[in-house]
Coordinates of N, CA and C in Angstrom, one line a residue:
X1 N -90.0 2.0 136.7 CA -88.1 1.7 136.8 C -88.2 1.3 136.8
X2 N -88.0 -0.2 137.3 CA -86.3 -0.1 138.6 C -84.9 1.0 137.6
X3 N -83.6 1.4 138.3 CA -82.8 1.7 137.3 C -81.8 1.4 137.3
X4 N -81.3 1.7 136.8 CA -79.7 1.2 135.9 C -79.4 1.8 134.3
X5 N -79.1 1.3 133.8 CA -79.1 0.6 131.8 C -80.4 0.2 131.3
X6 N -80.3 0.6 130.3 CA -81.4 -0.1 129.0 C -80.8 0.6 128.4
X7 N -80.8 -0.3 127.5 CA -81.6 0.0 125.8 C -82.5 0.1 125.4
X8 N -82.5 0.5 124.2 CA -84.3 0.4 124.4 C -83.7 1.0 122.3
X9 N -85.2 2.0 122.6 CA -85.2 1.8 120.3 C -85.9 3.5 120.2
X10 N -85.9 4.4 120.2 CA -86.1 6.0 120.2 C -86.7 5.9 119.7
X11 N -88.4 5.9 120.4 CA -90.3 6.5 120.3 C -90.4 7.7 119.2
X12 N -89.7 8.7 119.9 CA -90.2 10.2 119.4 C -89.1 10.6 119.4
X13 N -88.8 11.4 119.0 CA -88.0 13.2 119.1 C -88.0 14.2 119.0
X14 N -88.6 15.5 120.4 CA -88.8 16.9 120.6 C -88.0 17.5 120.4
X15 N -87.7 18.1 119.5 CA -86.4 18.7 119.0 C -86.3 20.0 119.2
X16 N -87.9 20.7 119.8 CA -87.5 22.0 120.6 C -87.1 21.3 122.0
X17 N -87.5 20.5 122.6 CA -86.1 20.3 123.9 C -85.5 19.8 124.2
X18 N -85.1 19.1 122.6 CA -84.2 18.4 123.0 C -83.9 17.0 123.7
X19 N -85.6 16.2 123.7 CA -85.4 15.7 124.6 C -86.1 13.8 123.7
X20 N -86.2 13.2 124.1 CA -86.7 11.9 123.5 C -87.5 10.4 124.3
X21 N -88.5 9.8 124.0 CA -88.8 9.0 124.5 C -87.9 7.8 123.9
X22 N -88.6 6.7 124.3 CA -87.5 4.9 124.4 C -88.6 3.5 124.1
X23 N -88.4 3.4 123.7 CA -89.6 2.2 123.5 C -88.3 1.1 123.9
X24 N -89.4 0.4 124.3 CA -87.9 -0.9 125.2 C -89.4 -1.9 124.6
X25 N -88.4 -3.5 123.7 CA -89.4 -3.6 123.2 C -88.9 -5.5 125.2
X26 N -88.0 -5.9 125.6 CA -87.7 -6.4 126.3 C -89.3 -6.3 127.6
X27 N -89.8 -5.4 127.3 CA -90.7 -4.9 128.2 C -92.0 -5.0 127.9
X28 N -92.4 -5.8 126.8 CA -93.4 -5.3 126.1 C -94.2 -4.2 126.2
X29 N -93.0 -3.3 125.1 CA -93.5 -2.4 124.3 C -93.7 -1.4 125.2
X30 N -93.3 -1.3 126.1 CA -93.6 -0.2 127.2 C -92.7 1.2 125.9
X31 N -93.0 2.5 126.5 CA -92.6 4.0 125.8 C -92.6 4.4 127.3
X32 N -91.6 5.2 127.6 CA -91.2 5.9 128.5 C -91.1 7.6 128.4
X33 N -91.5 8.6 129.2 CA -91.7 10.1 129.2 C -90.4 10.1 128.4
X34 N -91.1 11.9 128.3 CA -90.1 12.1 127.1 C -88.5 12.3 128.3
X35 N -87.3 11.1 128.0 CA -86.1 12.0 128.3 C -85.1 13.0 127.9
X36 N -84.2 13.2 128.8 CA -83.2 14.5 128.1 C -82.1 13.8 127.3
X37 N -81.7 14.4 126.1 CA -80.9 13.9 125.5 C -79.6 14.7 125.9
X38 N -78.1 13.2 126.6 CA -77.6 14.2 127.3 C -75.9 14.4 125.9
X39 N -75.8 15.8 125.8 CA -75.3 16.2 124.6 C -73.5 16.6 125.7
X40 N -72.5 16.3 124.4 CA -71.0 15.4 125.2 C -70.7 17.1 124.0
X41 N -70.2 18.1 124.9 CA -69.5 19.1 124.1 C -70.3 20.1 123.9
X42 N -71.2 20.0 124.4 CA -72.5 20.9 123.6 C -72.5 20.8 122.3
X43 N -72.2 19.6 121.6 CA -72.8 19.4 120.1 C -74.3 18.4 120.1
X44 N -74.9 19.1 119.6 CA -76.6 19.6 118.6 C -77.1 18.2 118.0
X45 N -77.1 17.7 117.7 CA -77.3 15.7 117.6 C -78.7 15.1 117.2
X46 N -79.4 15.2 117.3 CA -80.4 14.4 118.2 C -80.7 12.9 117.3
X47 N -80.6 11.7 118.1 CA -80.8 10.5 117.0 C -81.9 10.7 116.9
X48 N -82.5 9.4 115.3 CA -84.1 9.2 114.6 C -84.1 8.4 115.2
X49 N -85.1 9.3 114.7 CA -86.8 7.3 115.2 C -86.2 6.0 114.9
X50 N -85.8 5.4 115.8 CA -86.0 3.6 115.5 C -84.0 3.9 116.0
X51 N -83.6 3.8 116.3 CA -81.7 4.4 116.2 C -81.9 3.8 118.1
X52 N -81.0 2.1 118.5 CA -80.8 1.8 119.0 C -79.9 3.0 119.5
X53 N -81.0 3.6 121.7 CA -79.4 4.5 122.4 C -79.2 3.3 123.5
X54 N -78.9 3.7 125.0 CA -78.4 3.4 126.3 C -79.2 4.8 126.6
X55 N -79.8 3.8 127.4 CA -80.3 5.3 128.6 C -80.2 4.4 130.3
X56 N -79.6 6.0 130.8 CA -79.3 5.2 131.9 C -80.5 5.5 133.1
X57 N -81.6 5.0 134.3 CA -82.7 5.5 134.3 C -81.9 5.3 136.3
X58 N -82.8 6.7 136.6 CA -82.2 6.9 139.1 C -83.0 5.6 138.8
X59 N -82.0 5.3 140.4 CA -82.3 3.8 141.5 C -83.1 4.4 142.4
X60 N -83.6 5.5 142.0 CA -84.8 5.7 143.4 C -86.9 5.1 142.8
X61 N -86.6 4.0 141.8 CA -87.5 3.6 140.9 C -89.0 4.1 140.4
X62 N -87.7 5.6 139.7 CA -88.7 6.3 138.7 C -88.8 6.2 138.1
X63 N -89.3 7.0 136.8 CA -89.5 6.7 135.4 C -87.9 7.8 134.8
X64 N -87.4 8.6 135.4 CA -86.3 10.0 134.3 C -85.9 8.8 134.8
X65 N -84.3 8.7 134.2 CA -84.3 9.1 133.4 C -82.7 9.8 131.9
X66 N -81.9 9.4 132.0 CA -81.3 10.8 130.8 C -80.6 9.2 129.2
X67 N -81.0 9.8 127.9 CA -81.2 8.8 127.3 C -78.7 9.4 126.9
X68 N -78.6 8.5 127.0 CA -76.6 9.0 127.0 C -76.2 8.8 125.4
X69 N -76.8 8.2 124.4 CA -76.7 8.6 123.5 C -76.7 7.1 122.5
X70 N -76.5 6.8 120.7 CA -76.0 5.6 120.3 C -75.4 4.6 120.5
X71 N -75.2 4.0 119.6 CA -74.1 3.3 119.9 C -73.8 2.3 118.7
X72 N -72.5 1.8 117.7 CA -72.1 1.1 117.3 C -73.2 -0.5 117.6
X73 N -74.1 -0.4 116.1 CA -74.8 -2.1 116.2 C -75.0 -2.5 114.6
X74 N -75.1 -3.4 114.0 CA -76.0 -4.3 112.7 C -76.7 -2.8 112.5
X75 N -77.6 -2.1 113.3 CA -78.3 -1.0 112.6 C -77.7 0.6 112.4
X76 N -76.1 0.4 112.9 CA -76.1 1.8 113.0 C -74.4 2.1 112.6
X77 N -73.6 0.9 111.5 CA -72.3 0.5 111.3 C -71.0 1.3 112.3
X78 N -70.1 1.5 112.6 CA -68.8 1.8 112.9 C -68.8 2.5 111.4
X79 N -68.1 1.4 110.2 CA -68.1 1.6 109.2 C -66.3 1.9 109.2
X80 N -66.0 2.0 108.5 CA -64.3 2.5 108.3 C -63.2 3.2 109.2
X81 N -62.4 2.3 109.9 CA -62.3 3.4 111.9 C -61.4 4.7 110.9
X82 N -61.1 5.3 111.8 CA -60.1 6.1 111.2 C -60.5 7.5 112.4
X83 N -59.1 8.5 111.8 CA -58.9 9.7 113.4 C -59.7 10.4 114.1
X84 N -61.0 10.7 113.2 CA -62.0 11.3 113.5 C -63.4 12.0 112.5
X85 N -64.7 11.3 112.3 CA -65.2 11.0 112.1 C -66.2 12.2 112.7
X86 N -67.9 13.0 112.2 CA -68.4 13.1 112.8 C -70.2 13.7 111.8
X87 N -70.9 13.0 111.8 CA -72.5 12.9 110.6 C -73.5 14.4 111.4
X88 N -73.6 14.9 110.9 CA -74.0 16.0 111.0 C -75.5 16.1 111.0
X89 N -75.5 15.3 109.8 CA -77.0 15.4 109.4 C -77.3 14.4 108.1
X90 N -78.5 14.8 106.9 CA -78.6 14.0 105.9 C -76.9 13.3 104.7
X91 N -76.5 12.6 104.4 CA -74.9 13.1 103.8 C -74.3 13.7 103.9
X92 N -74.0 14.7 104.7 CA -73.7 15.5 105.2 C -72.0 14.9 106.9
X93 N -71.2 15.0 106.3 CA -69.9 14.9 107.7 C -68.4 15.8 107.6
X94 N -68.0 15.6 108.6 CA -66.5 16.1 108.9 C -65.9 15.0 109.0
X95 N -64.6 14.7 108.1 CA -63.6 13.2 109.2 C -62.2 13.9 108.6
X96 N -61.6 14.2 109.0 CA -60.3 13.6 109.5 C -59.4 12.7 109.8
X97 N -58.5 12.3 108.5 CA -57.3 10.7 108.9 C -56.7 11.6 108.0
X98 N -55.4 11.0 108.7 CA -53.6 11.1 107.4 C -53.3 12.4 107.2
X99 N -54.5 13.3 108.2 CA -53.8 14.7 107.6 C -54.9 15.8 107.2
X100 N -55.8 14.3 106.4 CA -57.1 15.6 105.3 C -58.3 16.0 105.8
X101 N -58.4 16.6 106.0 CA -59.6 17.1 106.5 C -60.7 16.6 105.1
X102 N -61.8 16.6 105.4 CA -63.1 16.1 104.8 C -64.3 17.0 105.4
X103 N -65.0 17.7 104.6 CA -66.6 18.0 104.5 C -67.4 17.8 103.2
X104 N -68.0 16.8 103.9 CA -69.0 16.5 103.1 C -70.5 17.5 103.0
X105 N -70.1 17.8 102.1 CA -72.1 18.7 102.0 C -73.0 18.9 100.4
X106 N -74.2 19.0 100.8 CA -74.3 19.5 99.3 C -73.5 20.9 98.6
X107 N -74.9 21.5 100.2 CA -73.6 23.2 100.7 C -72.5 23.5 101.6
X108 N -72.1 24.0 100.9 CA -70.7 24.6 101.8 C -70.7 26.3 102.1
X109 N -71.3 26.8 103.3 CA -70.8 28.0 103.5 C -68.9 28.3 104.5
X110 N -68.8 29.8 103.5 CA -67.7 29.9 104.2 C -68.1 31.3 105.2
X111 N -67.3 31.8 105.9 CA -67.0 32.5 107.3 C -66.6 33.3 107.4
X112 N -66.4 34.5 107.3 CA -64.6 35.0 107.9 C -65.6 36.1 108.3
X113 N -64.4 37.4 109.4 CA -64.9 38.5 109.7 C -64.9 39.7 108.6
X114 N -63.9 39.2 107.3 CA -63.9 39.7 106.3 C -65.1 39.3 105.2
X115 N -65.9 38.1 105.4 CA -67.5 38.3 104.0 C -68.6 36.8 104.5
X116 N -68.8 36.4 103.5 CA -68.8 35.5 104.0 C -69.7 34.7 102.1
X117 N -69.7 33.8 102.0 CA -69.5 32.9 100.4 C -69.5 31.7 100.9
X118 N -70.9 31.1 100.4 CA -71.8 30.6 100.6 C -71.7 29.5 98.5
X119 N -71.4 28.2 98.6 CA -71.1 27.8 97.1 C -71.8 26.6 97.2
X120 N -71.8 25.7 95.8 CA -72.4 24.2 95.5 C -70.6 23.7 96.0
X121 N -70.8 22.6 96.3 CA -69.2 22.3 96.5 C -69.4 21.6 94.9
X122 N -70.0 20.5 94.1 CA -69.5 19.8 92.7 C -69.6 21.5 92.0
X123 N -69.6 22.5 91.6 CA -69.5 23.8 91.3 C -68.2 24.1 91.5
X124 N -68.0 24.0 93.1 CA -66.4 24.6 93.0 C -65.8 23.3 92.4
X125 N -66.0 22.6 92.5 CA -65.3 21.6 91.8 C -64.4 21.3 90.2
X126 N -66.0 21.7 89.6 CA -65.3 22.2 87.7 C -65.3 23.4 88.1
X127 N -64.9 24.6 88.8 CA -64.8 25.9 88.5 C -63.2 25.1 89.4
X128 N -62.3 24.1 89.6 CA -60.8 24.4 89.9 C -60.8 23.1 88.6
X129 N -61.6 22.7 88.2 CA -60.6 21.8 87.4 C -60.9 22.3 86.0
X130 N -62.1 23.4 85.9 CA -61.4 24.2 84.5 C -60.6 24.8 84.7
X131 N -60.3 25.1 85.6 CA -58.4 26.1 85.9 C -57.0 25.3 85.9
X132 N -57.6 24.0 86.2 CA -56.4 23.3 86.1 C -56.4 22.8 84.9
X133 N -57.3 22.1 83.8 CA -56.8 22.2 82.3 C -56.6 23.5 81.9
X134 N -57.1 25.0 81.9 CA -55.9 26.0 81.7 C -54.7 26.2 83.0
X135 N -54.9 26.2 83.0 CA -53.2 26.1 83.3 C -52.5 24.7 83.1
X136 N -52.8 23.5 82.9 CA -52.4 22.9 82.1 C -52.0 23.0 80.9
X137 N -52.6 24.3 79.9 CA -53.1 24.6 78.8 C -51.3 25.6 78.3
X138 N -51.2 26.5 79.7 CA -50.6 27.4 79.8 C -49.1 27.1 79.5
X139 N -49.4 25.6 80.5 CA -47.2 24.6 80.9 C -46.9 24.7 79.6
X140 N -47.6 23.5 78.8 CA -48.1 22.9 77.6 C -47.0 24.8 76.6
X141 N -47.7 25.5 76.2 CA -47.6 26.7 75.6 C -46.4 27.4 76.0
X142 N -45.9 26.9 77.1 CA -45.0 27.6 78.3 C -43.5 26.6 77.4
X143 N -43.9 25.3 77.5 CA -42.3 24.5 77.6 C -42.4 24.5 75.5
X144 N -43.0 24.5 74.9 CA -43.5 24.6 73.7 C -42.5 26.1 73.2
X145 N -42.4 27.1 74.0 CA -42.0 28.7 73.2 C -40.3 28.5 74.2
X146 N -40.2 27.8 75.1 CA -38.3 27.9 75.8 C -37.8 26.7 75.3
X147 N -38.9 25.7 73.8 CA -37.9 24.3 73.3 C -38.0 25.0 72.1
X148 N -38.5 26.1 71.2 CA -38.0 26.6 70.4 C -37.1 28.3 70.9
X149 N -37.0 28.2 71.8 CA -36.5 29.4 72.5 C -34.5 29.4 71.8

């Protein structure tokens, strides 16, 4: 394999080593050995099998290289632009836009030095809505008392 940048498709993922092999369609389906997947800011997120990736190979003619990461394409669209969005798993992400931090996940755990609390986001929303209804009822009763007073 000659050096340079290449685009390929992830063929396999080894989560224990943080390495992936890449298939090159333009090279008659040639598959690389396991290559290290670059990490940025110590984030851990390996690509899925089938994801398109950019690979840089050493110029010494060896097969060795580094998978730089995925890129936006038809199979991996960028979606709506925002200040920051980090996909962290199936249907899970962090997003910051216009002063609002959104955390989307099936379950959320909040931990601090004083303790730890894990909850289902849907259940928490139901509890908040129930409290809002109770507060609306209290406001309504208070308004009636003030009007009578």
